[in-house]
Coordinates of C-alpha atoms and ligand atoms in Angstrom, one line a residue:
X65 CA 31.8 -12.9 42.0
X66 CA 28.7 -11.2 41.9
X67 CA 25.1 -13.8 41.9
X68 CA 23.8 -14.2 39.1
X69 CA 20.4 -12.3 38.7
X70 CA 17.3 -15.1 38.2
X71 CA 15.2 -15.2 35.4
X72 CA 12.2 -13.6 37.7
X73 CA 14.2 -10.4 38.4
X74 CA 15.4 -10.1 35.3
X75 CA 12.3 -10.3 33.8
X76 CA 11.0 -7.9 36.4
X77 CA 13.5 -5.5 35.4
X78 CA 12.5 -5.2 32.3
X79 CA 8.4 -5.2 32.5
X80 CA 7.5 -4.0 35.4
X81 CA 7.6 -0.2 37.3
X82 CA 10.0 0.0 40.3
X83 CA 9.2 1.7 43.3
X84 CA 10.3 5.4 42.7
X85 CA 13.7 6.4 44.1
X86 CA 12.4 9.8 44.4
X87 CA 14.7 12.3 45.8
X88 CA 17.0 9.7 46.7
X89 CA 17.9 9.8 42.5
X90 CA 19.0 12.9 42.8
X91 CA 23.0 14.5 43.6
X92 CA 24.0 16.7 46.2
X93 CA 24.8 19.0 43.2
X94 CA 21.1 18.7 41.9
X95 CA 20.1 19.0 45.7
X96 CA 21.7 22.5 45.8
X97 CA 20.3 23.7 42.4
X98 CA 16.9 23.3 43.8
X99 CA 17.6 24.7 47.1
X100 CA 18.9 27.7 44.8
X101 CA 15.8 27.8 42.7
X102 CA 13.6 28.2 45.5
X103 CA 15.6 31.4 47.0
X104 CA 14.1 33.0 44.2
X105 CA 11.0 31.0 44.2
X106 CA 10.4 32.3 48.1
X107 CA 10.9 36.1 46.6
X108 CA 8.1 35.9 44.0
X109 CA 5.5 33.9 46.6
X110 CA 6.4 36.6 49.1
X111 CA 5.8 39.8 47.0
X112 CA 2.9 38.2 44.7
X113 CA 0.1 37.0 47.1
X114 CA -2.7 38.6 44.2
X115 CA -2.7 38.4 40.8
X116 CA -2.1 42.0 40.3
X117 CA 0.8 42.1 42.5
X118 CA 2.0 38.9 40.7
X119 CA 1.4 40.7 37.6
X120 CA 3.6 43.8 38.7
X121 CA 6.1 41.0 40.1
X122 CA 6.3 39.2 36.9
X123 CA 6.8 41.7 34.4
X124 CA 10.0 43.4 36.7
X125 CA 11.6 39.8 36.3
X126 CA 10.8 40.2 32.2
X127 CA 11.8 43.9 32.0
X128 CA 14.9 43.0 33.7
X129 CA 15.9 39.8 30.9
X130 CA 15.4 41.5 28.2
X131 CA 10.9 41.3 27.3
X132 CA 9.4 44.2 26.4
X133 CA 6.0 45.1 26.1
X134 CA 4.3 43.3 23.3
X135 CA 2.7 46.1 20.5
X136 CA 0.3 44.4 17.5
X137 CA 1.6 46.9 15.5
X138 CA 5.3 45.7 15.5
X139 CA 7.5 43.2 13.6
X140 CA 8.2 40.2 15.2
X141 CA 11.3 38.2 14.4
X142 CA 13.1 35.1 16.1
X143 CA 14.5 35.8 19.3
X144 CA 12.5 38.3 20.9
X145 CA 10.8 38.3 23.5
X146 CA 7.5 40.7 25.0
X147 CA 5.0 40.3 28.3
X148 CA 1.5 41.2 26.8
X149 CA -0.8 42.3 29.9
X150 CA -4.2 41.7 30.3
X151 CA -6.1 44.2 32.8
X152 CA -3.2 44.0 35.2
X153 CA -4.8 40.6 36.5
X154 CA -2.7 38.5 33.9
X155 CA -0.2 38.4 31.5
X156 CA 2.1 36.4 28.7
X157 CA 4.9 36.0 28.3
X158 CA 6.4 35.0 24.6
X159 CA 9.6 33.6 23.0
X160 CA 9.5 34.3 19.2
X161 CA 10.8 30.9 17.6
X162 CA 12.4 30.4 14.6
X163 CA 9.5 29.2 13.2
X164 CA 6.7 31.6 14.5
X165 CA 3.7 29.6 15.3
X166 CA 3.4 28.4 11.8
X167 CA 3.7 24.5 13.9
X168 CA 2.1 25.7 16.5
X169 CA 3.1 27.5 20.5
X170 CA 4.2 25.7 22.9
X171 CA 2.3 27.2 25.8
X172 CA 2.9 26.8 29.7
X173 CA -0.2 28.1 31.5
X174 CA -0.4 28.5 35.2
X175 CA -2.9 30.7 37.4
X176 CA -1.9 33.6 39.5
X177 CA -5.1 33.8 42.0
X178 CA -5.6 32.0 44.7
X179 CA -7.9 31.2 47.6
X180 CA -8.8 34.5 49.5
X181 CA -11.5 36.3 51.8
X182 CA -12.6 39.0 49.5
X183 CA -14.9 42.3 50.7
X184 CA -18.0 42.7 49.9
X185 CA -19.4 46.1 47.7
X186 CA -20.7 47.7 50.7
X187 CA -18.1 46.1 53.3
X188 CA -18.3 48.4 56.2
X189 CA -20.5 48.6 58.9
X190 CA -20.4 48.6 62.7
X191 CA -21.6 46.5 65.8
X192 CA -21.5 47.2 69.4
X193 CA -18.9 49.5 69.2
X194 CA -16.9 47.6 66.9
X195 CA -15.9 48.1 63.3
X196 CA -16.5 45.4 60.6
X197 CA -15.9 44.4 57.1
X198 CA -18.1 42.1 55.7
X199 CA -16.8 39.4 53.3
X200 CA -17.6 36.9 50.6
X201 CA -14.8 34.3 50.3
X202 CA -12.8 33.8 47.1
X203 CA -12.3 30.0 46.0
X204 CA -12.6 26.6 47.6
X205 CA -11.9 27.2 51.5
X206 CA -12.1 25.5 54.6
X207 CA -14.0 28.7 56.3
X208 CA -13.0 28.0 59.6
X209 CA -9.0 27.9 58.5
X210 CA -9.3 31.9 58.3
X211 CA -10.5 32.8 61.8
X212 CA -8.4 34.0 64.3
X213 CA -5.3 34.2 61.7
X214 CA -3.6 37.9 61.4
X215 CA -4.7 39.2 57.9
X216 CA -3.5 42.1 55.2
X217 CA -5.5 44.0 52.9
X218 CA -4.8 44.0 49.4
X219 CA -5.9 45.3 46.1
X220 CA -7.4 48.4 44.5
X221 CA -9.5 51.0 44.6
X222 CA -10.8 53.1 41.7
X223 CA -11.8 56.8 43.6
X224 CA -15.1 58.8 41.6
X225 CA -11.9 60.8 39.4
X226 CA -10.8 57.7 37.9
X227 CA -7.6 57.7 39.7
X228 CA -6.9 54.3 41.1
X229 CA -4.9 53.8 44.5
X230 CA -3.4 50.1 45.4
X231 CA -3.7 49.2 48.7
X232 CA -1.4 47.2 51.1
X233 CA -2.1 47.2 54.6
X234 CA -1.2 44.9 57.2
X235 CA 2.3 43.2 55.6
X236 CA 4.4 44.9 57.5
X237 CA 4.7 43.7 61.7
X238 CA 5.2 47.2 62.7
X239 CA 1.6 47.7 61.2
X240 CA -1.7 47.0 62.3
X241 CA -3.3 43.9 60.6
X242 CA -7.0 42.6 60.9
X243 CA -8.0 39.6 62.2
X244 CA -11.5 37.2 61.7
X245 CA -12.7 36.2 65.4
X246 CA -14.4 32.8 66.4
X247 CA -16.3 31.9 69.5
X248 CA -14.2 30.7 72.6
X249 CA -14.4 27.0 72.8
X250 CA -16.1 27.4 76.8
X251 CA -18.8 28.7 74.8
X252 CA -19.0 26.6 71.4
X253 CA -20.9 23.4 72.5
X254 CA -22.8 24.2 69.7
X255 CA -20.7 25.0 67.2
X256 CA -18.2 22.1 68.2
X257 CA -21.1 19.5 67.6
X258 CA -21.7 21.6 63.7
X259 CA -20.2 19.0 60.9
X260 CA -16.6 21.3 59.7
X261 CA -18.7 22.9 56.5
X262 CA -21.5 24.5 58.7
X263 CA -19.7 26.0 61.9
X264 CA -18.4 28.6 60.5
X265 CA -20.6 30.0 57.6
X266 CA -19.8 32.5 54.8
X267 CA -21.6 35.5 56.6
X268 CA -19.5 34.6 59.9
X269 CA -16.5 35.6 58.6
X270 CA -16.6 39.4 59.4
X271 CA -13.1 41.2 59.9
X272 CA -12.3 43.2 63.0
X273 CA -11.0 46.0 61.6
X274 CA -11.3 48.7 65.1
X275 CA -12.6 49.9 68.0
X276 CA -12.2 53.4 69.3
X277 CA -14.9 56.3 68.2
X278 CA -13.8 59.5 66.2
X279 CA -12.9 62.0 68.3
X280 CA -16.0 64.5 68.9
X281 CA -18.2 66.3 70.9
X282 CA -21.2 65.4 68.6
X283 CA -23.4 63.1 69.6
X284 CA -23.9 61.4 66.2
X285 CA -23.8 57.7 65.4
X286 CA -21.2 55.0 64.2
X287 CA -18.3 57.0 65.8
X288 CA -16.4 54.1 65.4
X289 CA -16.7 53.4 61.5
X290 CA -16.3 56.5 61.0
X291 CA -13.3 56.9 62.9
X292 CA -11.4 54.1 60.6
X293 CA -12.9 55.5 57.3
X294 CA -11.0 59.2 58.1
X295 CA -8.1 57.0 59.2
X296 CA -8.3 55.0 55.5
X297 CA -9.4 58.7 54.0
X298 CA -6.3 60.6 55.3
X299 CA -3.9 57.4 54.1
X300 CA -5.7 56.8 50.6
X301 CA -8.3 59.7 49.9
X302 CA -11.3 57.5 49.8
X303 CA -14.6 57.3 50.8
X304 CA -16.7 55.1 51.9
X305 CA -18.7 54.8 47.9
X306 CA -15.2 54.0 47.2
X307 CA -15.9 50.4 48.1
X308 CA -18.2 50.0 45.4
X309 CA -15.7 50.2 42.5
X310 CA -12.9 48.3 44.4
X311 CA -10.9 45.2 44.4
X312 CA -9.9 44.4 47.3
X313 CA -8.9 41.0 49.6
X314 CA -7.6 39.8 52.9
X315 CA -4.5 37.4 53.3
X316 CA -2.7 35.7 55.8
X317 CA 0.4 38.2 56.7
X318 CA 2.9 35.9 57.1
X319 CA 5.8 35.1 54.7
X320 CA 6.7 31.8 53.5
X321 CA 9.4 29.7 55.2
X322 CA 11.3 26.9 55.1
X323 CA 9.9 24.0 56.6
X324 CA 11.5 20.7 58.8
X325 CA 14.4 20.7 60.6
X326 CA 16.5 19.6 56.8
X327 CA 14.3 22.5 55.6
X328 CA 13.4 20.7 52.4
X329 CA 10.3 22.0 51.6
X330 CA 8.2 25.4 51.8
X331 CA 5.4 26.7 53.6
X332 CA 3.0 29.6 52.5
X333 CA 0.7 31.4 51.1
X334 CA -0.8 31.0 47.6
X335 CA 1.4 27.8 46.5
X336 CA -1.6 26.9 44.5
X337 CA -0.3 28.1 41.7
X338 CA 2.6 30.4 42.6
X339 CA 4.6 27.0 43.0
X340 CA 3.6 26.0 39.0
X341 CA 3.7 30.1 37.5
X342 CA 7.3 30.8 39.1
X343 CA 9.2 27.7 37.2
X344 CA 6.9 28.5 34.1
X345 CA 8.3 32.5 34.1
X346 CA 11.2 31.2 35.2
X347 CA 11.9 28.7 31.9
X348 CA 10.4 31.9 29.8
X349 CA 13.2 34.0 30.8
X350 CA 16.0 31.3 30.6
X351 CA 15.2 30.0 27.2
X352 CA 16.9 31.5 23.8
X353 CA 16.2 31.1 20.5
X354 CA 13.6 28.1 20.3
X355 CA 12.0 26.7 18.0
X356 CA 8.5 27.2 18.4
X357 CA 7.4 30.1 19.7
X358 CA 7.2 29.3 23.7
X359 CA 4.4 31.5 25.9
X360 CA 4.0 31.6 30.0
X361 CA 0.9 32.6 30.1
X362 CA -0.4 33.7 33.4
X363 CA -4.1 33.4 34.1
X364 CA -6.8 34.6 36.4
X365 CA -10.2 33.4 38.4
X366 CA -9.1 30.2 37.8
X367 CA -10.1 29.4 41.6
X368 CA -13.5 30.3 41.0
X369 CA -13.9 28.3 37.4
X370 CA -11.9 30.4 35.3
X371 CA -14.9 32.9 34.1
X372 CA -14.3 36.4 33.2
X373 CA -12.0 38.5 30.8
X374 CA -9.3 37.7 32.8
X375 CA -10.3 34.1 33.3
X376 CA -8.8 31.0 31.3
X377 CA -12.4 31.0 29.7
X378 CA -11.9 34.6 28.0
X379 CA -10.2 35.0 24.3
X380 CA -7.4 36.9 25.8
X381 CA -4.5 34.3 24.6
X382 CA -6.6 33.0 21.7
X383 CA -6.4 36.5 20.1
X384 CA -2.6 36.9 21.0
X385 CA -1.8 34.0 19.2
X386 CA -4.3 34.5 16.6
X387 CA -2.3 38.1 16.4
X388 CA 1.2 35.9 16.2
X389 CA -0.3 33.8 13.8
X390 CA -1.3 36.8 11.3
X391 CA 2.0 38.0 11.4
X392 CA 3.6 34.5 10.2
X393 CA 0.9 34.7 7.4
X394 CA -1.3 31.3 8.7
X395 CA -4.9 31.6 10.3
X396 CA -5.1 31.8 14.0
X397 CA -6.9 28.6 14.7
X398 CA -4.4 26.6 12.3
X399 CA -1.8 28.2 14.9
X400 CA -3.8 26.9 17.8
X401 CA -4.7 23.2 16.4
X402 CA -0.7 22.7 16.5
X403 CA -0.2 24.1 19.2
X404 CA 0.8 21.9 22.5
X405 CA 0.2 23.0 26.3
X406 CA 1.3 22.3 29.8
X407 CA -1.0 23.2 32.2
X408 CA 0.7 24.0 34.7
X409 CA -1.2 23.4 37.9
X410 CA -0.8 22.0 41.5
X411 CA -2.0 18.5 42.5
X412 CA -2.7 17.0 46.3
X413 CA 0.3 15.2 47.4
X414 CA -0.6 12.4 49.8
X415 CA -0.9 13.0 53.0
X416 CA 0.2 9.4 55.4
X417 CA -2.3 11.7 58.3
X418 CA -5.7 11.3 55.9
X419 CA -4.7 8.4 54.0
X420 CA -8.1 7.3 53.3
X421 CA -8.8 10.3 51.3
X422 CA -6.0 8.9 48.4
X423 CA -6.1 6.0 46.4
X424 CA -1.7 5.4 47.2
X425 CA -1.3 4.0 43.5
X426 CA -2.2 6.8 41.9
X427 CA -1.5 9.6 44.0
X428 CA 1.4 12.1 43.7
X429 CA 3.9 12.4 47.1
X430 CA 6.3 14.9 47.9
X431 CA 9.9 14.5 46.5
X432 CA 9.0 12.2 44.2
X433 CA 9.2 15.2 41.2
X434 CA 6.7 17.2 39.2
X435 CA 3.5 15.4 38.7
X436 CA 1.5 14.5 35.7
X437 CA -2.7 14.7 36.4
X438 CA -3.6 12.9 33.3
X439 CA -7.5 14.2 33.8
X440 CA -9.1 16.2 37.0
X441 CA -12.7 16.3 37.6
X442 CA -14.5 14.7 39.9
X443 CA -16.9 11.2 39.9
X444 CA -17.3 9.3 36.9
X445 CA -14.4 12.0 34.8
X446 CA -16.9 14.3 34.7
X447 CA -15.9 18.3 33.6
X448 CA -12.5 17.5 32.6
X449 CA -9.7 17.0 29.7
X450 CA -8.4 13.9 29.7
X451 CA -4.8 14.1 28.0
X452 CA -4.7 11.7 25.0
X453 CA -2.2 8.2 25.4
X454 CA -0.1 10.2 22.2
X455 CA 0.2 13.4 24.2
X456 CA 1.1 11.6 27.5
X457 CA 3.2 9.4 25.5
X458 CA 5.2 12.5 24.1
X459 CA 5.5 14.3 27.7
X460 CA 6.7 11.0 28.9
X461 CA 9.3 10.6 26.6
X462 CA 10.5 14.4 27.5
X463 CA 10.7 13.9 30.8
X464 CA 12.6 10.5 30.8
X465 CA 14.9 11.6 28.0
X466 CA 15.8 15.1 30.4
X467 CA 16.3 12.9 33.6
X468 CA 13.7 15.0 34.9
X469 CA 11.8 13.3 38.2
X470 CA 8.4 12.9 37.6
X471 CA 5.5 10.9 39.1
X472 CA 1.7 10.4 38.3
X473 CA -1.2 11.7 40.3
X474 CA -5.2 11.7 40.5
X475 CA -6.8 13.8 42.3
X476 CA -7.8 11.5 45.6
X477 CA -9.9 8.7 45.5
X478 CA -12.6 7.9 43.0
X479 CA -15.8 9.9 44.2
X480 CA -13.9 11.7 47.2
X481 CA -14.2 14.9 46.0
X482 CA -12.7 16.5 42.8
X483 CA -11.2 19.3 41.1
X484 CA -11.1 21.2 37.8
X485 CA -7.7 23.0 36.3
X486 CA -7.7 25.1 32.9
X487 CA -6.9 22.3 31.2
X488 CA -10.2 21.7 29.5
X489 CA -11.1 25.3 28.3
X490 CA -7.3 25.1 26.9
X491 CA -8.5 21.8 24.8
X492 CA -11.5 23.4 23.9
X493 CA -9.2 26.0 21.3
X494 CA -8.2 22.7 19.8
X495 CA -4.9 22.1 21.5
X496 CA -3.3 19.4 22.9
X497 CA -3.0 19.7 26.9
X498 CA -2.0 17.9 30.2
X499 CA -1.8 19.6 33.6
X500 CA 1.7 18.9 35.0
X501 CA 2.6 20.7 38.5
X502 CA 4.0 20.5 42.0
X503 CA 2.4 18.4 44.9
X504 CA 0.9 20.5 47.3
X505 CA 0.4 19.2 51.0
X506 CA -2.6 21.2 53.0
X507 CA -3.9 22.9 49.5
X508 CA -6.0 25.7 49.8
X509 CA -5.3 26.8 53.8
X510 CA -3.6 30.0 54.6
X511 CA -0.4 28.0 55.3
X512 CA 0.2 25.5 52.1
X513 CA 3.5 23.3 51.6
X514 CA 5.6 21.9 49.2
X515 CA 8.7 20.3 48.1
X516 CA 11.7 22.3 46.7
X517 CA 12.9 19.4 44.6
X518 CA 9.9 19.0 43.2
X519 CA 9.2 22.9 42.4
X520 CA 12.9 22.3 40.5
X521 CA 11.7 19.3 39.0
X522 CA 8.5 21.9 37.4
X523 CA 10.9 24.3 36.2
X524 CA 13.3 21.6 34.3
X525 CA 10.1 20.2 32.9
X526 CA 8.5 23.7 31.4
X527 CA 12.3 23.9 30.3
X528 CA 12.5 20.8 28.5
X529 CA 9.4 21.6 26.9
X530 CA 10.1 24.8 25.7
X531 CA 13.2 23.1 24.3
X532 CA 11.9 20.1 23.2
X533 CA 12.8 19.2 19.7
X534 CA 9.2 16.9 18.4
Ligands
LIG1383 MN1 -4.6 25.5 41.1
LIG1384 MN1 -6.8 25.7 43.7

């Protein structure tokens, strides 16, 4: 016969949290689903490195269930489903529920930029026989992560005709790629004895981009420059003014991978916030008939504080669902003040290596499911939204009623740093908002890595709230 439990563990039972079972809650069969997910998860991280390219990615995957381009003009009714594209840097996507937004969207919002080396206006230039690209770096980096790492080019150009030509150089291992040097460590007893933030600086970080003159029997200057702008001339048809009305940014080349030898978790490029926007398209496309009206809504800048037209900052979504709203004949903002959000971003997952930078109670770790960042910021709660107790209290109660694993996290220890999401300009239209994402271990190097449970655990979540009857 079983012993009899005392009345201590029985009490504990039912007042106090258990240690989370983590992955270990989960089945084989659950196992597999998320091994599944992240097939298709490792496609869209591969071929959407910018927000452009994530863009072009994400709207294929739309085309191809059944969205099609949103027009303001048209009728609207339950069911259907457009992308609406904004520049080509971002772009929602929309479930028409039953009951319009008359009770308000529910809106998933995750941000397809990430951390970058970006050129400058006037990028090239030359040195010793050696052609350069000067830089200014996109988003919070450790500078000296990017050195000595092979890199690709992507982005845009806009030529003086108007016509624009996308550029991708450097993917491809059968292609030349670029490369940031650093100094040889026999040499760097200076730079060895720099504090991490000051041995490599912003203006350091110059790409390598060739080395053999053009061909002549002139004896003019900068043979070597101008040798690689007739090589970019002949392959794009620009010129060097070209630069000036261009997008354009360097990457790491590789592709993401599986990581460990039981290859439960992912490594790459641009998890922050591939890892949140793929399970947010990906419970867009997979949900039918709900009953608000559900929108993915893919943003911009975000990295570099969410300014801009393209940025979470700009009316872009507010006049969508002002748009929606007109159509359903209420006012826009009454839409908005109903409306509920996810924001769907990534959150540092503790790290056993730097403990000391976490506060282990409150931090998110790998496996343990899709974490909950009630408020980001940094000392004292400062430039953040706080999620109300009601609004956590109704996420909660989704993701325990769905079985869905789930964990919460800060954002390291009090005064060790900080960080902002979308969250707060999302609150600022009235709406109720928590970020809720995928634990990210080394976030914002070249190389960034997570958990495929808990990147299945994000997509069930954005699911169950797309679904959720409240
Ligand atoms: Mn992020
Ligand atoms: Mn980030």
């Amino acid at each position: 016969m079983a012993e009899e439990k005392s009345k201590t563990a029985l009490l504990k039972e039912k007042i106090m949290m258990t240690e989370p079972k983590g992955v270990k809650a989960l089945s084989k069969e659950e196992i597999k689903k998320a091994d599944d997910f992240c097939v298709g998860y490792r496609k869209f991280l591969d071929n959407s490195p910018i927000e452009r390219e994530a863009v072009r990615y994400t709207v294929e995957m739309a085309k191809k269930a059944g969205f099609v381009e949103y027009d303001n003009e048209a009728e609207y009714k339950a069911g259907d489903k457009v992308y609406y594209i904004n520049r080509d840097k971002a772009v929602a996507l929309a479930v028409i529920g039953k009951n319009g937004v008359k009770d308000g969207a529910r809106l998933a919002i995750a941000h397809i930029d990430s951390p970058r080396i970006d050129l400058k206006p006037n990028p090239l230039y030359e040195a010793n026989n050696l052609a350069f690209f000067k830089t200014h770096y996109y988003g919070g980096l450790k500078k000296y992560q990017w050195t000595t790492l092979p890199l690709s080019l992507h982005g845009s150009i806009v030529k003086l005709d108007g016509t624009r030509v996308d550029v991708n150089w450097g993917d491809d291992e059968n292609e030349s790629c670029l490369c940031i040097t650093d100094l040889l460590p026999h040499l760097a007893q200076e730079q060895v004895k720099q504090p991490l933030a000051k041995a490599i600086k912003g203006e350091d970080l110059n790409v390598l981009i060739g080395s053999r003159p053009y061909d002549t029997e002139d004896k003019e200057s900068d043979l070597v420059k101008l040798n690689v702008m007739s090589i970019l001339n002949e392959k794009y048809g620009i010129c060097e003014g070209d630069f000036l009305s261009a997008e354009l940014c360097l990457i790491p080349t590789f592709k993401s991978r599986d990581i460990g030898f039981d290859r439960s978790m992912i490594g790459g490029y641009g998890h922050d916030d591939k890892v949140c926007a793929y399970p947010a398209i990906m419970a867009a496309l997979d949900i039918e008939n709900p009953e608000k009206t559900c929108i993915t809504y893919l943003t911009d800048k975000e990295e570099i504080g969410s300014d801009g037209n393209t940025g979470m900052q700009s009316d872009f979504l507010r006049f969508f669902i002002y748009d929606l709203a007109k159509q359903d004949g209420i006012e826009g903002y009454r839409a908005l003040s109903k409306s509920t959000c996810l924001s769907a971003d990534v959150n540092a997952a503790f790290d056993p290596t730097y403990a000391s930078a976490y506060e282990a109670n409150n931090s998110s770790y790998i496996n343990n499911g899709v974490v909950i960042s009630k408020y980001t910021g940094h000392g004292g709660k400062y430039d953040t939204s706080e999620a109300s107790a009601e609004f956590m209290g109704d996420i909660r109660r989704m993701l325990e009623k769905n079985d869905i694993l789930w964990q919460v996290g800060e954002l390291g220890k009090v005064d060790g740093g900080g960080g902002g999401t979308i969250a707060k300009y999302v609150a600022n239209m009235n709406v109720d908002v928590v970020d809720l994402g995928v634990p990210v271990l080394s976030m914002h190097a070249p190389f960034e890595i997570v958990s495929k449970t808990d990147v299945y655990m994000a997509y069930r979540a954005f699911y169950a709230f797309f679904d959720f009857n409240s």
